[in-house]
Amino acid sequence: MIRRFLSSILLIWMLGFMWFAIFLPQPAELEQTDGVVVLTGGPKRIDRGLEVMEKRKARRMLISGVDLDVKPGELAAEYKRPMKLFNCCIDLGFRAVDTRSNALETARWVARNKITTLRVVTHDWHMRRGLLELEIALPDDVEIVADAVPTRPSFYILFREYNKFWLRSAAAIAGV
């Protein structure tokens, strides 16, 4: 009986991992939203957020999880964008150190800027956990658009992220 139960749990975990790895979230259409949040931590995430801003598909952008030493002028120079864009419409979030604190930082920014529709930009393999944390932190009336940046993640990245997602989901169900 115990072996069957443990085998069932393992089978559910394996099927979940297959779903997680095969059906990664995709990029969203460039529809209009009030704001866009970029969860830092990998290449092309900020590029996608800047593309959204340049096409005027959002009025404000938060780059969450920026290192304390980074200045807006440095980002403008690195991404070859006008400083005017950073001055008017882009906020840098320096408080986040992980996905959970990204969500809390984003929730404060959403409330401060009266955002009702939010585009979330992160890597495809990170999107599900990012959305989970944001759904916990944000009010129910904020509409979220998932805009995944496509990658070619390794088995190790998928394995690690799936386990983080699974554990965080269990913690959320338990109210932690």
PDB file of C-alpha atoms in Angstrom:
ATOM      1  CA  MET A   1       0.000   0.000   0.000  1.00  0.00           C
ATOM      2  CA  ILE A   2       2.784   2.417   0.925  1.00  0.00           C
ATOM      3  CA  ARG A   3       4.720   1.504  -2.223  1.00  0.00           C
ATOM      4  CA  ARG A   4       1.656   2.192  -4.360  1.00  0.00           C
ATOM      5  CA  PHE A   5       1.113   5.542  -2.694  1.00  0.00           C
ATOM      6  CA  LEU A   6       4.756   6.577  -3.154  1.00  0.00           C
ATOM      7  CA  SER A   7       4.700   5.308  -6.748  1.00  0.00           C
ATOM      8  CA  SER A   8       1.595   7.392  -7.416  1.00  0.00           C
ATOM      9  CA  ILE A   9       3.263  10.492  -5.995  1.00  0.00           C
ATOM     10  CA  LEU A  10       6.356   9.858  -8.138  1.00  0.00           C
ATOM     11  CA  LEU A  11       4.214   9.334 -11.250  1.00  0.00           C
ATOM     12  CA  ILE A  12       2.306  12.578 -10.612  1.00  0.00           C
ATOM     13  CA  TRP A  13       5.610  14.421 -10.094  1.00  0.00           C
ATOM     14  CA  MET A  14       7.058  12.978 -13.333  1.00  0.00           C
ATOM     15  CA  LEU A  15       3.949  13.819 -15.394  1.00  0.00           C
ATOM     16  CA  GLY A  16       3.990  17.322 -13.924  1.00  0.00           C
ATOM     17  CA  PHE A  17       7.630  17.746 -14.865  1.00  0.00           C
ATOM     18  CA  MET A  18       6.906  16.629 -18.424  1.00  0.00           C
ATOM     19  CA  TRP A  19       4.074  19.184 -18.661  1.00  0.00           C
ATOM     20  CA  PHE A  20       6.321  21.864 -17.156  1.00  0.00           C
ATOM     21  CA  ALA A  21       9.201  21.176 -19.576  1.00  0.00           C
ATOM     22  CA  ILE A  22       7.230  20.601 -22.779  1.00  0.00           C
ATOM     23  CA  PHE A  23       4.643  23.355 -22.528  1.00  0.00           C
ATOM     24  CA  LEU A  24       6.743  26.367 -21.565  1.00  0.00           C
ATOM     25  CA  PRO A  25       4.903  29.729 -21.601  1.00  0.00           C
ATOM     26  CA  GLN A  26       5.171  31.710 -24.836  1.00  0.00           C
ATOM     27  CA  PRO A  27       5.640  35.410 -25.685  1.00  0.00           C
ATOM     28  CA  ALA A  28       2.437  37.463 -25.563  1.00  0.00           C
ATOM     29  CA  GLU A  29       1.034  39.611 -28.323  1.00  0.00           C
ATOM     30  CA  LEU A  30       1.895  43.281 -27.981  1.00  0.00           C
ATOM     31  CA  GLU A  31      -1.434  44.284 -26.505  1.00  0.00           C
ATOM     32  CA  GLN A  32      -1.858  47.427 -24.423  1.00  0.00           C
ATOM     33  CA  THR A  33      -1.325  47.231 -20.656  1.00  0.00           C
ATOM     34  CA  ASP A  34      -0.972  49.922 -17.991  1.00  0.00           C
ATOM     35  CA  GLY A  35       2.406  48.676 -16.893  1.00  0.00           C
ATOM     36  CA  VAL A  36       5.137  46.167 -17.521  1.00  0.00           C
ATOM     37  CA  VAL A  37       7.365  44.528 -14.937  1.00  0.00           C
ATOM     38  CA  VAL A  38      10.641  42.898 -15.876  1.00  0.00           C
ATOM     39  CA  LEU A  39      11.880  40.330 -13.394  1.00  0.00           C
ATOM     40  CA  THR A  40      15.649  40.623 -13.755  1.00  0.00           C
ATOM     41  CA  GLY A  41      18.031  37.741 -13.767  1.00  0.00           C
ATOM     42  CA  GLY A  42      18.672  36.821 -17.362  1.00  0.00           C
ATOM     43  CA  PRO A  43      19.399  38.051 -20.860  1.00  0.00           C
ATOM     44  CA  LYS A  44      16.792  39.613 -23.156  1.00  0.00           C
ATOM     45  CA  ARG A  45      14.270  40.290 -20.381  1.00  0.00           C
ATOM     46  CA  ILE A  46      15.005  44.022 -20.205  1.00  0.00           C
ATOM     47  CA  ASP A  47      15.211  44.146 -24.019  1.00  0.00           C
ATOM     48  CA  ARG A  48      11.638  42.828 -24.220  1.00  0.00           C
ATOM     49  CA  GLY A  49      10.403  45.341 -21.656  1.00  0.00           C
ATOM     50  CA  LEU A  50      12.061  48.202 -23.530  1.00  0.00           C
ATOM     51  CA  GLU A  51      10.485  46.992 -26.776  1.00  0.00           C
ATOM     52  CA  VAL A  52       7.058  47.161 -25.126  1.00  0.00           C
ATOM     53  CA  MET A  53       7.755  50.687 -23.897  1.00  0.00           C
ATOM     54  CA  GLU A  54       9.100  51.917 -27.237  1.00  0.00           C
ATOM     55  CA  LYS A  55       5.999  50.643 -29.000  1.00  0.00           C
ATOM     56  CA  ARG A  56       3.926  52.508 -26.396  1.00  0.00           C
ATOM     57  CA  LYS A  57       2.153  49.344 -25.249  1.00  0.00           C
ATOM     58  CA  ALA A  58       2.524  50.337 -21.581  1.00  0.00           C
ATOM     59  CA  ARG A  59       2.749  53.678 -19.818  1.00  0.00           C
ATOM     60  CA  ARG A  60       5.225  52.635 -17.081  1.00  0.00           C
ATOM     61  CA  MET A  61       7.813  49.931 -16.552  1.00  0.00           C
ATOM     62  CA  LEU A  62       9.389  48.494 -13.416  1.00  0.00           C
ATOM     63  CA  ILE A  63      12.663  46.636 -13.595  1.00  0.00           C
ATOM     64  CA  SER A  64      12.527  44.600 -10.398  1.00  0.00           C
ATOM     65  CA  GLY A  65      15.603  43.234  -8.669  1.00  0.00           C
ATOM     66  CA  VAL A  66      18.166  45.747  -9.920  1.00  0.00           C
ATOM     67  CA  ASP A  67      21.559  45.808  -8.216  1.00  0.00           C
ATOM     68  CA  LEU A  68      22.007  48.783  -5.868  1.00  0.00           C
ATOM     69  CA  ASP A  69      25.001  50.055  -7.863  1.00  0.00           C
ATOM     70  CA  VAL A  70      23.089  50.351 -11.162  1.00  0.00           C
ATOM     71  CA  LYS A  71      22.038  53.835 -12.268  1.00  0.00           C
ATOM     72  CA  PRO A  72      19.388  54.677 -14.907  1.00  0.00           C
ATOM     73  CA  GLY A  73      22.022  56.348 -17.092  1.00  0.00           C
ATOM     74  CA  GLU A  74      24.081  53.159 -17.122  1.00  0.00           C
ATOM     75  CA  LEU A  75      21.087  51.117 -18.241  1.00  0.00           C
ATOM     76  CA  ALA A  76      20.219  53.656 -20.938  1.00  0.00           C
ATOM     77  CA  ALA A  77      23.786  53.476 -22.248  1.00  0.00           C
ATOM     78  CA  GLU A  78      24.003  49.686 -22.027  1.00  0.00           C
ATOM     79  CA  TYR A  79      20.722  49.151 -23.876  1.00  0.00           C
ATOM     80  CA  LYS A  80      21.331  52.075 -26.259  1.00  0.00           C
ATOM     81  CA  ARG A  81      18.073  53.821 -25.397  1.00  0.00           C
ATOM     82  CA  PRO A  82      17.436  57.539 -24.797  1.00  0.00           C
ATOM     83  CA  MET A  83      17.735  58.716 -21.219  1.00  0.00           C
ATOM     84  CA  LYS A  84      14.409  60.487 -21.754  1.00  0.00           C
ATOM     85  CA  LEU A  85      12.664  57.073 -21.753  1.00  0.00           C
ATOM     86  CA  PHE A  86      14.249  56.122 -18.432  1.00  0.00           C
ATOM     87  CA  ASN A  87      13.465  59.503 -16.854  1.00  0.00           C
ATOM     88  CA  CYS A  88       9.801  59.548 -17.760  1.00  0.00           C
ATOM     89  CA  CYS A  89       8.595  56.017 -17.653  1.00  0.00           C
ATOM     90  CA  ILE A  90      10.971  53.459 -16.140  1.00  0.00           C
ATOM     91  CA  ASP A  91      11.379  52.740 -12.447  1.00  0.00           C
ATOM     92  CA  LEU A  92      14.183  50.663 -10.989  1.00  0.00           C
ATOM     93  CA  GLY A  93      13.371  48.375  -8.085  1.00  0.00           C
ATOM     94  CA  PHE A  94      16.292  47.752  -5.765  1.00  0.00           C
ATOM     95  CA  ARG A  95      14.609  45.759  -2.977  1.00  0.00           C
ATOM     96  CA  ALA A  96      14.039  42.387  -4.638  1.00  0.00           C
ATOM     97  CA  VAL A  97      16.557  39.576  -4.269  1.00  0.00           C
ATOM     98  CA  ASP A  98      14.409  36.626  -5.350  1.00  0.00           C
ATOM     99  CA  THR A  99      11.128  35.870  -7.098  1.00  0.00           C
ATOM    100  CA  ARG A 100       9.035  36.287  -3.965  1.00  0.00           C
ATOM    101  CA  SER A 101      10.480  39.721  -3.221  1.00  0.00           C
ATOM    102  CA  ASN A 102      10.081  40.626  -6.934  1.00  0.00           C
ATOM    103  CA  ALA A 103       6.354  40.044  -6.444  1.00  0.00           C
ATOM    104  CA  LEU A 104       6.191  42.139  -3.267  1.00  0.00           C
ATOM    105  CA  GLU A 105       8.163  44.967  -4.885  1.00  0.00           C
ATOM    106  CA  THR A 106       5.865  44.785  -7.922  1.00  0.00           C
ATOM    107  CA  ALA A 107       2.734  44.851  -5.745  1.00  0.00           C
ATOM    108  CA  ARG A 108       3.880  48.097  -4.079  1.00  0.00           C
ATOM    109  CA  TRP A 109       4.702  49.613  -7.480  1.00  0.00           C
ATOM    110  CA  VAL A 110       1.335  48.530  -8.934  1.00  0.00           C
ATOM    111  CA  ALA A 111      -0.535  50.165  -6.054  1.00  0.00           C
ATOM    112  CA  ARG A 112       1.536  53.372  -6.233  1.00  0.00           C
ATOM    113  CA  ASN A 113       1.012  53.713 -10.010  1.00  0.00           C
ATOM    114  CA  LYS A 114      -2.641  52.575 -10.096  1.00  0.00           C
ATOM    115  CA  ILE A 115      -1.862  49.730 -12.518  1.00  0.00           C
ATOM    116  CA  THR A 116      -4.856  47.558 -13.452  1.00  0.00           C
ATOM    117  CA  THR A 117      -3.294  45.569 -16.307  1.00  0.00           C
ATOM    118  CA  LEU A 118       0.254  44.295 -15.908  1.00  0.00           C
ATOM    119  CA  ARG A 119       2.546  42.604 -18.438  1.00  0.00           C
ATOM    120  CA  VAL A 120       5.066  40.299 -16.760  1.00  0.00           C
ATOM    121  CA  VAL A 121       8.340  39.723 -18.607  1.00  0.00           C
ATOM    122  CA  THR A 122      10.659  36.909 -17.568  1.00  0.00           C
ATOM    123  CA  HIS A 123      12.152  33.772 -19.095  1.00  0.00           C
ATOM    124  CA  ASP A 124       9.805  31.008 -20.209  1.00  0.00           C
ATOM    125  CA  TRP A 125      11.112  28.545 -17.617  1.00  0.00           C
ATOM    126  CA  HIS A 126      10.701  31.117 -14.808  1.00  0.00           C
ATOM    127  CA  MET A 127       7.266  32.433 -15.804  1.00  0.00           C
ATOM    128  CA  ARG A 128       5.069  29.977 -13.894  1.00  0.00           C
ATOM    129  CA  ARG A 129       6.733  30.626 -10.545  1.00  0.00           C
ATOM    130  CA  GLY A 130       6.840  34.368 -11.248  1.00  0.00           C
ATOM    131  CA  LEU A 131       3.108  34.354 -11.964  1.00  0.00           C
ATOM    132  CA  LEU A 132       2.404  32.274  -8.865  1.00  0.00           C
ATOM    133  CA  GLU A 133       4.207  34.782  -6.650  1.00  0.00           C
ATOM    134  CA  LEU A 134       2.508  37.741  -8.358  1.00  0.00           C
ATOM    135  CA  GLU A 135      -0.943  36.184  -8.022  1.00  0.00           C
ATOM    136  CA  ILE A 136      -0.302  35.819  -4.283  1.00  0.00           C
ATOM    137  CA  ALA A 137       1.020  39.398  -3.875  1.00  0.00           C
ATOM    138  CA  LEU A 138      -1.258  41.374  -6.215  1.00  0.00           C
ATOM    139  CA  PRO A 139      -4.914  42.289  -5.660  1.00  0.00           C
ATOM    140  CA  ASP A 140      -7.422  40.130  -7.542  1.00  0.00           C
ATOM    141  CA  ASP A 141      -8.523  43.037  -9.751  1.00  0.00           C
ATOM    142  CA  VAL A 142      -5.104  43.349 -11.468  1.00  0.00           C
ATOM    143  CA  GLU A 143      -5.120  41.603 -14.833  1.00  0.00           C
ATOM    144  CA  ILE A 144      -1.821  39.877 -15.623  1.00  0.00           C
ATOM    145  CA  VAL A 145      -0.437  39.243 -19.114  1.00  0.00           C
ATOM    146  CA  ALA A 146       2.373  36.663 -19.202  1.00  0.00           C
ATOM    147  CA  ASP A 147       5.029  37.621 -21.750  1.00  0.00           C
ATOM    148  CA  ALA A 148       7.696  34.921 -21.690  1.00  0.00           C
ATOM    149  CA  VAL A 149      11.112  35.436 -23.225  1.00  0.00           C
ATOM    150  CA  PRO A 150      11.946  32.216 -25.122  1.00  0.00           C
ATOM    151  CA  THR A 151      15.088  30.356 -24.061  1.00  0.00           C
ATOM    152  CA  ARG A 152      16.664  26.970 -24.508  1.00  0.00           C
ATOM    153  CA  PRO A 153      16.878  25.882 -20.868  1.00  0.00           C
ATOM    154  CA  SER A 154      19.009  22.959 -19.825  1.00  0.00           C
ATOM    155  CA  PHE A 155      17.546  19.915 -18.131  1.00  0.00           C
ATOM    156  CA  TYR A 156      19.131  21.109 -14.887  1.00  0.00           C
ATOM    157  CA  ILE A 157      17.436  24.532 -15.068  1.00  0.00           C
ATOM    158  CA  LEU A 158      14.056  22.934 -15.803  1.00  0.00           C
ATOM    159  CA  PHE A 159      14.497  20.356 -13.049  1.00  0.00           C
ATOM    160  CA  ARG A 160      15.490  22.962 -10.466  1.00  0.00           C
ATOM    161  CA  GLU A 161      12.755  25.425 -11.471  1.00  0.00           C
ATOM    162  CA  TYR A 162      10.051  22.739 -11.510  1.00  0.00           C
ATOM    163  CA  ASN A 163      10.961  21.711  -7.970  1.00  0.00           C
ATOM    164  CA  LYS A 164      10.965  25.339  -6.804  1.00  0.00           C
ATOM    165  CA  PHE A 165       7.566  25.828  -8.447  1.00  0.00           C
ATOM    166  CA  TRP A 166       6.175  22.646  -6.913  1.00  0.00           C
ATOM    167  CA  LEU A 167       7.461  23.479  -3.421  1.00  0.00           C
ATOM    168  CA  ARG A 168       6.244  27.089  -3.606  1.00  0.00           C
ATOM    169  CA  SER A 169       2.830  25.922  -4.796  1.00  0.00           C
ATOM    170  CA  ALA A 170       2.603  23.552  -1.833  1.00  0.00           C
ATOM    171  CA  ALA A 171       3.676  26.341   0.529  1.00  0.00           C
ATOM    172  CA  ALA A 172       1.060  28.681  -0.961  1.00  0.00           C
ATOM    173  CA  ILE A 173      -1.656  26.054  -0.446  1.00  0.00           C
ATOM    174  CA  ALA A 174      -0.489  25.716   3.157  1.00  0.00           C
ATOM    175  CA  GLY A 175      -0.713  29.492   3.573  1.00  0.00           C
ATOM    176  CA  VAL A 176       3.009  30.157   3.863  1.00  0.00           C
TER     177      VAL A 176
END
